[in-house]
Amino acid sequence: MKVLLSGNEAVARGAYEAGCNIATAYPGTPSTEILENLRKYKDIYVEWATNEKVAFEVAVGASFAGARTLVAMKHVGLNVAADPLFTVSYEGVNGGFVVITADDPGMWSSQNEQDNRWYALMAKIPMLEPSDSQEAKDLIKLGFDISEEFDTPLLFRMTTRICHSSTPVTLEDKINHPIKGYVPNVSKFLCLPSNARRWHPIVENRLLKLQAYNEQLNKNLMEINDTSIGIITSGISYQYAKEVFPDASFLKLSMTYPLPIKLIKEFAGKVKKIYVIEENDPFLENNIKILGIQVTGKDKIPICGELTQAVLKKSFDISTPKPTELTVKIPERPPVLCPGCPHRGAFYTINKLKLHAMGDIGCYTLGAFPPLNALETCVCMGASISNAYGIERASTPEDKTKLVAVIGDSTFFHTGVPALINLVYNNGCTTVLILDNLITAMTGHQQHPGTGKTAREEPARKVSIEELVKGCGVKRVFIVDPYNLDELKTILKREVAIPEPSVIIARRDCVLRIKPQFAMKVNNETCTGCKLCVNLGCPALTFKDNKAYIDHILCTGCGLCQQVCVKKSISQEPKC
Amino acid sequence: MKETSVLICGVGGQGILLASDLLGKVAIEAGLDAKKSEVHGMAQRGGAVVSIVRFGEKIYSPIIGENEADFILSFEILETLRQIKFLKKSGICIVNNYELPPFSVSTGIDKYPENIPEEIKKHSKEMFLINGLELAREIGNSKTVNVILLGALAKRLSFPKECWIKTIKEHFPPKIIDINLKAFELGYNS
């Protein structure tokens, strides 16, 4: 029987069927649902780690102890985990170890479009790329076997369209792989130069063996049809290429590093003209060109942005029907902070105080958009604090008193802590505003060290942000309710001016996790249409017939609009 | 069977992903190949949301290009226009008659376009306007708009009605099966 599974669900299912024992992750779109779905399988231990590096190292430890382990992260997460990745490539594994990177071509929910296939090449480890959910499930199982057979971590490369597309999958039974148990093996698991010098040639030799293995792998698919065009492709690009060139010959690779050189040469001998069709970087193309095989790829197909069948058609000048032309202008609908989002008050206050705020990764990055316009930089997870402090170092004494770093709770645990310690240690004075909504919100409400719950929502020890911050040496620590604009403004204004580090924790539950009891309403008699409330950027608040209007269904009764209304025209009513 | 592509669109939080889930399951239930594509994360925070469901004997790409959708099922009237370029000239639009002004409109920067149904009609073979919220309130649950709209789509697709009913029964928790079956019927007969 077939079921429709997303790529992420299929990966989880595949790991279960492969007898995976332990799985770790840090949430990040498009990878988050892998661990969430692994929770369905009670005999797999799952955990949300504080960041990808930690998740990776926990998984490595479990593998050293003979457990089949999986670690999942989004593409930029692998940058965080890159340090252990490169060394574990030398050390090898004990239990099968699969590293999942979920890349985001098109940047649907990411800050860059990096192509993580290069990591396989650089770390000298095998890589598998599924092109649909069935393959995601099958290849994950194969991935554990390859990892064990060749004593190597394995990179499993997904992309947004694989992660979040659902395609039919046939379910199979689980094969048990009991944990072998930890046996010390210093000459294998302790990286010292003397050991690593011995390991490096083994790694190079492993690549040759993996290449020979890939030549015979039945998951690589050669379809010889019309031989005038041969297409070499992998992953989701295969589906787009099949759609556009149904009659062409295909070499679809499932294992894309190290490449099956003989197989590629064999295919090249059978077809006249070869196109390499791949999304983002010319990874396959460059590596095939090195073999001396003439192929065309990025000369025609764009490197930037998501590949689609439409993009392919355009690249190959295949005619498409005339585009639909509209006579009306369609207003944009960008993502916005939710009605009642506790972050709104913080951004409104930052804007009013004309502070320079350095942002971080999470829902709150949306505070950069109008009308809040509250954030000025954003680089990567945890960078707000170090960025703001760096700007402080290069600023005039006057500008130093206007700096604030804005970071969420989960992001603070992720990589904000070392940045805060650095700020304290180096005598900085930047103010840090931790927007604590008591959950990892952007990715869909995952637990973290501050929530007191495990990934399975069972009780866990809770790490207190205020105690942690005090332990880092911050003397001035304040907890405020972000729904209280006056208090927030008073504290923030005072703290940025003080020449020592302070941490303000603006704490309130993510509004999507509470059931609102109230909604606000506007008194049309007294509303003058001044738009002060509209500047909060709340989706529940609109401007109709020159008066403010509050949508009762959308409103959660946070009361910010009531606080900013000078005419006292906004009041609370019970939610119906 | 030639492939059919359905584009479902609306605003984050309207239950679009649930609708596409059900449609995908029905296609599998009917013994077809099916693929469904959607985007999570940043795009869902009140932004424009699109999900695509394709089914037929063999489906390759989970997404579509312009002029490739046979149906648009739209949860918000303006969002229909945003996606209409994906509809074939011979395509059908099923549209929830519901306006949710984007932020630029609510703050008075932009105007919510007028005469949207006329514009939709210009670019489609047929358009059905469904008063989803009104119908949902009729059965006393405003959260069933998505299933009502799905009912309206089901009427125009060729899957046996039993497939839909079976899938709805399997998908929802027991407590809300009846209300959703009612919603489906209401949409189907609208």
PDB file of N, CA and C in Angstrom, chain A residues 2 4 29 33 108-109 161 164-168 236 239-240 242-243 308-309 313 321-333 335-336 363 371 441-442 531 534 537 541-543 553, chain B residues 11 24 28 33-40 42 45 47-48 54 60-64 66-68 76 78-79 81-82 84-85 89 100 102-107 110-111 113 119 122-123 137:
ATOM      1  N   LYS A   2       0.444   2.235  -0.798  1.00  0.00           N
ATOM      2  CA  LYS A   2       1.230   3.470  -0.875  1.00  0.00           C
ATOM      3  C   LYS A   2       0.605   4.582  -0.035  1.00  0.00           C
ATOM      4  N   LEU A   4       1.049   8.892   0.929  1.00  0.00           N
ATOM      5  CA  LEU A   4       1.663  10.135   0.475  1.00  0.00           C
ATOM      6  C   LEU A   4       2.485  10.714   1.625  1.00  0.00           C
ATOM      7  N   THR A  29      14.035  25.590   8.788  1.00  0.00           N
ATOM      8  CA  THR A  29      13.315  25.310   7.549  1.00  0.00           C
ATOM      9  C   THR A  29      14.324  25.118   6.417  1.00  0.00           C
ATOM     10  N   GLU A  33      10.769  19.202  10.046  1.00  0.00           N
ATOM     11  CA  GLU A  33       9.805  18.102  10.213  1.00  0.00           C
ATOM     12  C   GLU A  33      10.469  16.728  10.239  1.00  0.00           C
ATOM     13  N   TRP A 108      13.416  30.300   0.219  1.00  0.00           N
ATOM     14  CA  TRP A 108      12.041  30.456   0.700  1.00  0.00           C
ATOM     15  C   TRP A 108      12.031  30.888   2.157  1.00  0.00           C
ATOM     16  N   SER A 109      13.008  30.421   2.899  1.00  0.00           N
ATOM     17  CA  SER A 109      13.028  30.760   4.323  1.00  0.00           C
ATOM     18  C   SER A 109      14.474  30.740   4.824  1.00  0.00           C
ATOM     19  N   ARG A 161      12.194  21.550  -2.097  1.00  0.00           N
ATOM     20  CA  ARG A 161      11.140  20.875  -2.869  1.00  0.00           C
ATOM     21  C   ARG A 161      11.081  19.378  -2.601  1.00  0.00           C
ATOM     22  N   HIS A 164       9.522  19.329   1.259  1.00  0.00           N
ATOM     23  CA  HIS A 164       8.133  19.763   1.438  1.00  0.00           C
ATOM     24  C   HIS A 164       7.200  19.344   0.310  1.00  0.00           C
ATOM     25  N   SER A 165       7.667  18.450  -0.561  1.00  0.00           N
ATOM     26  CA  SER A 165       6.745  17.859  -1.527  1.00  0.00           C
ATOM     27  C   SER A 165       6.368  16.486  -1.024  1.00  0.00           C
ATOM     28  N   SER A 166       5.121  16.116  -1.227  1.00  0.00           N
ATOM     29  CA  SER A 166       4.677  14.788  -0.815  1.00  0.00           C
ATOM     30  C   SER A 166       4.485  13.928  -2.055  1.00  0.00           C
ATOM     31  N   THR A 167       5.037  12.738  -2.021  1.00  0.00           N
ATOM     32  CA  THR A 167       4.890  11.808  -3.136  1.00  0.00           C
ATOM     33  C   THR A 167       4.666  10.412  -2.560  1.00  0.00           C
ATOM     34  N   PRO A 168       4.135   9.481  -3.363  1.00  0.00           N
ATOM     35  CA  PRO A 168       3.763   8.168  -2.812  1.00  0.00           C
ATOM     36  C   PRO A 168       4.968   7.345  -2.362  1.00  0.00           C
ATOM     37  N   ILE A 236      15.870  16.841  -7.219  1.00  0.00           N
ATOM     38  CA  ILE A 236      14.617  17.359  -7.776  1.00  0.00           C
ATOM     39  C   ILE A 236      14.785  17.777  -9.238  1.00  0.00           C
ATOM     40  N   GLN A 239      13.261  15.562 -11.845  1.00  0.00           N
ATOM     41  CA  GLN A 239      11.812  15.651 -12.107  1.00  0.00           C
ATOM     42  C   GLN A 239      11.507  16.768 -13.096  1.00  0.00           C
ATOM     43  N   TYR A 240      12.173  17.908 -12.902  1.00  0.00           N
ATOM     44  CA  TYR A 240      11.937  19.034 -13.815  1.00  0.00           C
ATOM     45  C   TYR A 240      12.414  18.673 -15.222  1.00  0.00           C
ATOM     46  N   LYS A 242      12.704  15.673 -16.575  1.00  0.00           N
ATOM     47  CA  LYS A 242      11.813  14.683 -17.192  1.00  0.00           C
ATOM     48  C   LYS A 242      10.559  15.361 -17.755  1.00  0.00           C
ATOM     49  N   GLU A 243      10.131  16.375 -17.043  1.00  0.00           N
ATOM     50  CA  GLU A 243       8.931  17.109 -17.455  1.00  0.00           C
ATOM     51  C   GLU A 243       9.191  17.842 -18.786  1.00  0.00           C
ATOM     52  N   THR A 308      13.035  25.360 -11.905  1.00  0.00           N
ATOM     53  CA  THR A 308      11.685  24.830 -12.098  1.00  0.00           C
ATOM     54  C   THR A 308      11.604  24.386 -13.545  1.00  0.00           C
ATOM     55  N   GLN A 309      10.532  23.704 -13.907  1.00  0.00           N
ATOM     56  CA  GLN A 309      10.416  23.340 -15.319  1.00  0.00           C
ATOM     57  C   GLN A 309      10.268  24.602 -16.174  1.00  0.00           C
ATOM     58  N   LYS A 313      12.578  25.504 -19.332  1.00  0.00           N
ATOM     59  CA  LYS A 313      12.037  25.788 -20.667  1.00  0.00           C
ATOM     60  C   LYS A 313      12.624  27.080 -21.205  1.00  0.00           C
ATOM     61  N   PRO A 321       3.085  29.130 -23.573  1.00  0.00           N
ATOM     62  CA  PRO A 321       1.956  30.000 -23.915  1.00  0.00           C
ATOM     63  C   PRO A 321       2.208  31.435 -23.458  1.00  0.00           C
ATOM     64  N   LYS A 322       1.552  32.347 -24.116  1.00  0.00           N
ATOM     65  CA  LYS A 322       1.723  33.766 -23.788  1.00  0.00           C
ATOM     66  C   LYS A 322       1.351  34.024 -22.323  1.00  0.00           C
ATOM     67  N   PRO A 323       2.200  34.735 -21.586  1.00  0.00           N
ATOM     68  CA  PRO A 323       1.872  34.963 -20.174  1.00  0.00           C
ATOM     69  C   PRO A 323       0.593  35.784 -19.992  1.00  0.00           C
ATOM     70  N   THR A 324      -0.085  35.503 -18.909  1.00  0.00           N
ATOM     71  CA  THR A 324      -1.298  36.230 -18.571  1.00  0.00           C
ATOM     72  C   THR A 324      -0.948  37.662 -18.169  1.00  0.00           C
ATOM     73  N   GLU A 325      -1.612  38.609 -18.772  1.00  0.00           N
ATOM     74  CA  GLU A 325      -1.342  40.002 -18.394  1.00  0.00           C
ATOM     75  C   GLU A 325      -2.535  40.586 -17.646  1.00  0.00           C
ATOM     76  N   LEU A 326      -2.271  41.100 -16.459  1.00  0.00           N
ATOM     77  CA  LEU A 326      -3.358  41.657 -15.648  1.00  0.00           C
ATOM     78  C   LEU A 326      -3.417  43.167 -15.825  1.00  0.00           C
ATOM     79  N   THR A 327      -4.627  43.678 -15.741  1.00  0.00           N
ATOM     80  CA  THR A 327      -4.761  45.128 -15.860  1.00  0.00           C
ATOM     81  C   THR A 327      -4.769  45.799 -14.487  1.00  0.00           C
ATOM     82  N   VAL A 328      -4.883  44.971 -13.434  1.00  0.00           N
ATOM     83  CA  VAL A 328      -4.888  45.565 -12.091  1.00  0.00           C
ATOM     84  C   VAL A 328      -3.556  45.323 -11.391  1.00  0.00           C
ATOM     85  N   LYS A 329      -3.223  46.236 -10.478  1.00  0.00           N
ATOM     86  CA  LYS A 329      -1.994  46.088  -9.698  1.00  0.00           C
ATOM     87  C   LYS A 329      -2.327  45.283  -8.438  1.00  0.00           C
ATOM     88  N   ILE A 330      -1.520  44.274  -8.174  1.00  0.00           N
ATOM     89  CA  ILE A 330      -1.794  43.427  -7.007  1.00  0.00           C
ATOM     90  C   ILE A 330      -0.885  43.839  -5.854  1.00  0.00           C
ATOM     91  N   PRO A 331      -1.473  44.319  -4.741  1.00  0.00           N
ATOM     92  CA  PRO A 331      -0.617  44.686  -3.601  1.00  0.00           C
ATOM     93  C   PRO A 331       0.125  43.460  -3.065  1.00  0.00           C
ATOM     94  N   GLU A 332       1.370  43.655  -2.681  1.00  0.00           N
ATOM     95  CA  GLU A 332       2.181  42.562  -2.130  1.00  0.00           C
ATOM     96  C   GLU A 332       1.587  42.082  -0.805  1.00  0.00           C
ATOM     97  N   ARG A 333       1.886  40.832  -0.473  1.00  0.00           N
ATOM     98  CA  ARG A 333       1.454  40.315   0.827  1.00  0.00           C
ATOM     99  C   ARG A 333       2.645  39.614   1.483  1.00  0.00           C
ATOM    100  N   PRO A 335       5.176  38.248   4.513  1.00  0.00           N
ATOM    101  CA  PRO A 335       4.892  37.736   5.852  1.00  0.00           C
ATOM    102  C   PRO A 335       4.973  38.865   6.888  1.00  0.00           C
ATOM    103  N   VAL A 336       4.200  38.768   7.931  1.00  0.00           N
ATOM    104  CA  VAL A 336       4.165  39.816   8.968  1.00  0.00           C
ATOM    105  C   VAL A 336       4.168  39.185  10.349  1.00  0.00           C
ATOM    106  N   CYS A 363      11.383  34.658  13.858  1.00  0.00           N
ATOM    107  CA  CYS A 363      10.208  35.441  13.443  1.00  0.00           C
ATOM    108  C   CYS A 363      10.511  36.930  13.527  1.00  0.00           C
ATOM    109  N   PRO A 371       5.752  48.928   9.112  1.00  0.00           N
ATOM    110  CA  PRO A 371       6.129  50.259   9.562  1.00  0.00           C
ATOM    111  C   PRO A 371       7.073  50.244  10.766  1.00  0.00           C
ATOM    112  N   ALA A 441       9.796  29.631  17.767  1.00  0.00           N
ATOM    113  CA  ALA A 441       8.505  29.939  17.129  1.00  0.00           C
ATOM    114  C   ALA A 441       8.516  29.804  15.605  1.00  0.00           C
ATOM    115  N   MET A 442       9.517  30.405  14.971  1.00  0.00           N
ATOM    116  CA  MET A 442       9.505  30.518  13.504  1.00  0.00           C
ATOM    117  C   MET A 442       9.315  29.174  12.804  1.00  0.00           C
ATOM    118  N   LYS A 531      -3.960  57.413  12.916  1.00  0.00           N
ATOM    119  CA  LYS A 531      -3.103  56.303  12.439  1.00  0.00           C
ATOM    120  C   LYS A 531      -1.963  55.941  13.386  1.00  0.00           C
ATOM    121  N   VAL A 534      -2.115  52.319  13.758  1.00  0.00           N
ATOM    122  CA  VAL A 534      -1.800  51.594  12.522  1.00  0.00           C
ATOM    123  C   VAL A 534      -0.285  51.398  12.383  1.00  0.00           C
ATOM    124  N   GLY A 537       1.750  48.156  12.961  1.00  0.00           N
ATOM    125  CA  GLY A 537       1.901  47.091  11.964  1.00  0.00           C
ATOM    126  C   GLY A 537       1.187  45.815  12.352  1.00  0.00           C
ATOM    127  N   LEU A 541      -5.363  45.266  12.642  1.00  0.00           N
ATOM    128  CA  LEU A 541      -5.733  46.675  12.670  1.00  0.00           C
ATOM    129  C   LEU A 541      -5.702  47.262  11.264  1.00  0.00           C
ATOM    130  N   THR A 542      -6.832  47.708  10.787  1.00  0.00           N
ATOM    131  CA  THR A 542      -6.845  48.278   9.444  1.00  0.00           C
ATOM    132  C   THR A 542      -7.439  49.680   9.492  1.00  0.00           C
ATOM    133  N   PHE A 543      -7.397  50.312   8.355  1.00  0.00           N
ATOM    134  CA  PHE A 543      -7.858  51.686   8.268  1.00  0.00           C
ATOM    135  C   PHE A 543      -9.015  51.717   7.276  1.00  0.00           C
ATOM    136  N   ILE A 553     -11.981  38.798  14.748  1.00  0.00           N
ATOM    137  CA  ILE A 553     -11.501  37.407  14.643  1.00  0.00           C
ATOM    138  C   ILE A 553      -9.984  37.354  14.775  1.00  0.00           C
TER     139      ILE A 553
ATOM    140  N   VAL B  11      -4.012  32.847   2.240  1.00  0.00           N
ATOM    141  CA  VAL B  11      -3.132  33.546   3.166  1.00  0.00           C
ATOM    142  C   VAL B  11      -2.780  32.576   4.294  1.00  0.00           C
ATOM    143  N   GLY B  24      -4.511  15.344  -2.060  1.00  0.00           N
ATOM    144  CA  GLY B  24      -3.448  14.389  -2.403  1.00  0.00           C
ATOM    145  C   GLY B  24      -3.818  12.975  -1.980  1.00  0.00           C
ATOM    146  N   ILE B  28      -4.408   9.415  -4.279  1.00  0.00           N
ATOM    147  CA  ILE B  28      -3.736   8.138  -4.018  1.00  0.00           C
ATOM    148  C   ILE B  28      -4.782   7.036  -3.795  1.00  0.00           C
ATOM    149  N   ASP B  33      -0.989   8.249  -9.429  1.00  0.00           N
ATOM    150  CA  ASP B  33       0.242   8.850  -8.943  1.00  0.00           C
ATOM    151  C   ASP B  33      -0.124  10.275  -8.537  1.00  0.00           C
ATOM    152  N   ALA B  34       0.474  10.781  -7.475  1.00  0.00           N
ATOM    153  CA  ALA B  34       0.148  12.149  -7.048  1.00  0.00           C
ATOM    154  C   ALA B  34       1.354  12.781  -6.396  1.00  0.00           C
ATOM    155  N   LYS B  35       1.499  14.066  -6.593  1.00  0.00           N
ATOM    156  CA  LYS B  35       2.537  14.821  -5.891  1.00  0.00           C
ATOM    157  C   LYS B  35       1.952  16.128  -5.388  1.00  0.00           C
ATOM    158  N   LYS B  36       2.452  16.546  -4.244  1.00  0.00           N
ATOM    159  CA  LYS B  36       1.918  17.747  -3.608  1.00  0.00           C
ATOM    160  C   LYS B  36       3.107  18.577  -3.162  1.00  0.00           C
ATOM    161  N   SER B  37       3.035  19.865  -3.390  1.00  0.00           N
ATOM    162  CA  SER B  37       4.160  20.714  -3.007  1.00  0.00           C
ATOM    163  C   SER B  37       3.664  21.922  -2.233  1.00  0.00           C
ATOM    164  N   GLU B  38       4.420  22.294  -1.240  1.00  0.00           N
ATOM    165  CA  GLU B  38       4.043  23.470  -0.460  1.00  0.00           C
ATOM    166  C   GLU B  38       5.290  24.082   0.142  1.00  0.00           C
ATOM    167  N   VAL B  39       5.139  25.269   0.703  1.00  0.00           N
ATOM    168  CA  VAL B  39       6.298  25.939   1.295  1.00  0.00           C
ATOM    169  C   VAL B  39       5.980  26.314   2.737  1.00  0.00           C
ATOM    170  N   HIS B  40       6.907  25.981   3.628  1.00  0.00           N
ATOM    171  CA  HIS B  40       6.688  26.258   5.056  1.00  0.00           C
ATOM    172  C   HIS B  40       7.556  27.438   5.498  1.00  0.00           C
ATOM    173  N   MET B  42       9.015  30.937   6.890  1.00  0.00           N
ATOM    174  CA  MET B  42       8.797  32.383   6.796  1.00  0.00           C
ATOM    175  C   MET B  42       7.527  32.718   6.009  1.00  0.00           C
ATOM    176  N   ARG B  45       3.872  33.126   7.791  1.00  0.00           N
ATOM    177  CA  ARG B  45       3.447  34.121   8.775  1.00  0.00           C
ATOM    178  C   ARG B  45       2.587  35.199   8.127  1.00  0.00           C
ATOM    179  N   GLY B  47       1.708  35.540   5.201  1.00  0.00           N
ATOM    180  CA  GLY B  47       2.055  35.849   3.823  1.00  0.00           C
ATOM    181  C   GLY B  47       1.199  35.051   2.847  1.00  0.00           C
ATOM    182  N   ALA B  48       1.423  35.281   1.558  1.00  0.00           N
ATOM    183  CA  ALA B  48       0.709  34.537   0.529  1.00  0.00           C
ATOM    184  C   ALA B  48       1.202  33.092   0.546  1.00  0.00           C
ATOM    185  N   ARG B  54      -0.712  17.681  -7.944  1.00  0.00           N
ATOM    186  CA  ARG B  54      -0.788  17.160  -9.308  1.00  0.00           C
ATOM    187  C   ARG B  54      -1.081  15.666  -9.241  1.00  0.00           C
ATOM    188  N   TYR B  60       5.891  13.767 -12.677  1.00  0.00           N
ATOM    189  CA  TYR B  60       7.298  14.025 -12.374  1.00  0.00           C
ATOM    190  C   TYR B  60       7.430  15.224 -11.428  1.00  0.00           C
ATOM    191  N   SER B  61       7.304  16.431 -11.955  1.00  0.00           N
ATOM    192  CA  SER B  61       7.551  17.606 -11.123  1.00  0.00           C
ATOM    193  C   SER B  61       6.409  17.839 -10.122  1.00  0.00           C
ATOM    194  N   PRO B  62       6.751  18.161  -8.878  1.00  0.00           N
ATOM    195  CA  PRO B  62       5.691  18.481  -7.902  1.00  0.00           C
ATOM    196  C   PRO B  62       5.169  19.913  -8.054  1.00  0.00           C
ATOM    197  N   ILE B  63       5.824  20.702  -8.915  1.00  0.00           N
ATOM    198  CA  ILE B  63       5.363  22.082  -9.081  1.00  0.00           C
ATOM    199  C   ILE B  63       4.966  22.333 -10.539  1.00  0.00           C
ATOM    200  N   ILE B  64       4.447  23.512 -10.803  1.00  0.00           N
ATOM    201  CA  ILE B  64       4.002  23.823 -12.162  1.00  0.00           C
ATOM    202  C   ILE B  64       4.553  25.174 -12.598  1.00  0.00           C
ATOM    203  N   GLU B  66       3.834  28.637 -15.394  1.00  0.00           N
ATOM    204  CA  GLU B  66       2.689  29.453 -15.808  1.00  0.00           C
ATOM    205  C   GLU B  66       1.863  28.703 -16.846  1.00  0.00           C
ATOM    206  N   ASN B  67       0.572  28.981 -16.835  1.00  0.00           N
ATOM    207  CA  ASN B  67      -0.351  28.356 -17.794  1.00  0.00           C
ATOM    208  C   ASN B  67      -0.401  26.834 -17.690  1.00  0.00           C
ATOM    209  N   GLU B  68      -0.212  26.301 -16.509  1.00  0.00           N
ATOM    210  CA  GLU B  68      -0.214  24.839 -16.386  1.00  0.00           C
ATOM    211  C   GLU B  68      -1.263  24.281 -15.423  1.00  0.00           C
ATOM    212  N   GLU B  76      -8.819  33.211  -0.830  1.00  0.00           N
ATOM    213  CA  GLU B  76      -8.922  34.656  -0.658  1.00  0.00           C
ATOM    214  C   GLU B  76      -8.912  35.269  -2.046  1.00  0.00           C
ATOM    215  N   LEU B  78      -8.224  38.105  -3.592  1.00  0.00           N
ATOM    216  CA  LEU B  78      -7.074  38.791  -4.186  1.00  0.00           C
ATOM    217  C   LEU B  78      -5.954  37.811  -4.543  1.00  0.00           C
ATOM    218  N   GLU B  79      -5.785  36.796  -3.690  1.00  0.00           N
ATOM    219  CA  GLU B  79      -4.727  35.810  -3.936  1.00  0.00           C
ATOM    220  C   GLU B  79      -4.962  35.054  -5.246  1.00  0.00           C
ATOM    221  N   LEU B  81      -5.901  36.359  -7.999  1.00  0.00           N
ATOM    222  CA  LEU B  81      -5.275  37.174  -9.050  1.00  0.00           C
ATOM    223  C   LEU B  81      -3.765  37.019  -9.050  1.00  0.00           C
ATOM    224  N   ARG B  82      -3.199  36.928  -7.833  1.00  0.00           N
ATOM    225  CA  ARG B  82      -1.744  36.796  -7.737  1.00  0.00           C
ATOM    226  C   ARG B  82      -1.273  35.510  -8.441  1.00  0.00           C
ATOM    227  N   ILE B  84      -3.127  33.777 -10.859  1.00  0.00           N
ATOM    228  CA  ILE B  84      -3.892  33.404 -12.054  1.00  0.00           C
ATOM    229  C   ILE B  84      -3.018  33.141 -13.270  1.00  0.00           C
ATOM    230  N   LYS B  85      -1.805  33.669 -13.239  1.00  0.00           N
ATOM    231  CA  LYS B  85      -0.892  33.398 -14.359  1.00  0.00           C
ATOM    232  C   LYS B  85      -0.563  31.903 -14.484  1.00  0.00           C
ATOM    233  N   LYS B  89      -5.626  28.708 -19.926  1.00  0.00           N
ATOM    234  CA  LYS B  89      -6.753  29.505 -20.444  1.00  0.00           C
ATOM    235  C   LYS B  89      -8.060  28.712 -20.309  1.00  0.00           C
ATOM    236  N   LEU B 100      -9.203  39.586   2.487  1.00  0.00           N
ATOM    237  CA  LEU B 100      -8.319  39.798   3.627  1.00  0.00           C
ATOM    238  C   LEU B 100      -7.286  40.822   3.174  1.00  0.00           C
ATOM    239  N   PRO B 102      -4.154  42.911   2.514  1.00  0.00           N
ATOM    240  CA  PRO B 102      -2.749  42.863   2.921  1.00  0.00           C
ATOM    241  C   PRO B 102      -2.379  44.135   3.665  1.00  0.00           C
ATOM    242  N   PHE B 103      -1.223  44.094   4.322  1.00  0.00           N
ATOM    243  CA  PHE B 103      -0.862  45.189   5.203  1.00  0.00           C
ATOM    244  C   PHE B 103      -0.819  46.548   4.494  1.00  0.00           C
ATOM    245  N   SER B 104      -0.302  46.560   3.277  1.00  0.00           N
ATOM    246  CA  SER B 104      -0.190  47.839   2.569  1.00  0.00           C
ATOM    247  C   SER B 104      -1.575  48.435   2.295  1.00  0.00           C
ATOM    248  N   VAL B 105      -2.581  47.570   2.223  1.00  0.00           N
ATOM    249  CA  VAL B 105      -3.946  48.061   2.005  1.00  0.00           C
ATOM    250  C   VAL B 105      -4.541  48.582   3.316  1.00  0.00           C
ATOM    251  N   SER B 106      -4.333  47.798   4.396  1.00  0.00           N
ATOM    252  CA  SER B 106      -4.942  48.218   5.659  1.00  0.00           C
ATOM    253  C   SER B 106      -4.350  49.514   6.179  1.00  0.00           C
ATOM    254  N   THR B 107      -3.119  49.815   5.762  1.00  0.00           N
ATOM    255  CA  THR B 107      -2.527  51.071   6.221  1.00  0.00           C
ATOM    256  C   THR B 107      -2.756  52.212   5.224  1.00  0.00           C
ATOM    257  N   ASP B 110      -1.752  51.077  -0.316  1.00  0.00           N
ATOM    258  CA  ASP B 110      -2.280  50.510  -1.559  1.00  0.00           C
ATOM    259  C   ASP B 110      -3.793  50.393  -1.464  1.00  0.00           C
ATOM    260  N   LYS B 111      -4.405  50.149  -2.618  1.00  0.00           N
ATOM    261  CA  LYS B 111      -5.853  49.905  -2.614  1.00  0.00           C
ATOM    262  C   LYS B 111      -6.126  48.450  -2.935  1.00  0.00           C
ATOM    263  N   PRO B 113      -7.746  45.880  -4.968  1.00  0.00           N
ATOM    264  CA  PRO B 113      -8.294  46.052  -6.321  1.00  0.00           C
ATOM    265  C   PRO B 113      -9.813  45.811  -6.366  1.00  0.00           C
ATOM    266  N   GLU B 119     -12.026  40.291 -13.460  1.00  0.00           N
ATOM    267  CA  GLU B 119     -10.662  40.052 -13.925  1.00  0.00           C
ATOM    268  C   GLU B 119     -10.361  38.542 -13.966  1.00  0.00           C
ATOM    269  N   LYS B 122     -11.923  36.902 -16.953  1.00  0.00           N
ATOM    270  CA  LYS B 122     -11.213  37.188 -18.204  1.00  0.00           C
ATOM    271  C   LYS B 122     -10.134  36.149 -18.496  1.00  0.00           C
ATOM    272  N   HIS B 123      -9.564  35.598 -17.431  1.00  0.00           N
ATOM    273  CA  HIS B 123      -8.401  34.721 -17.606  1.00  0.00           C
ATOM    274  C   HIS B 123      -8.703  33.260 -17.312  1.00  0.00           C
ATOM    275  N   ARG B 137     -20.717  29.321   8.680  1.00  0.00           N
ATOM    276  CA  ARG B 137     -21.502  29.793   9.834  1.00  0.00           C
ATOM    277  C   ARG B 137     -22.870  29.110   9.868  1.00  0.00           C
TER     278      ARG B 137
END
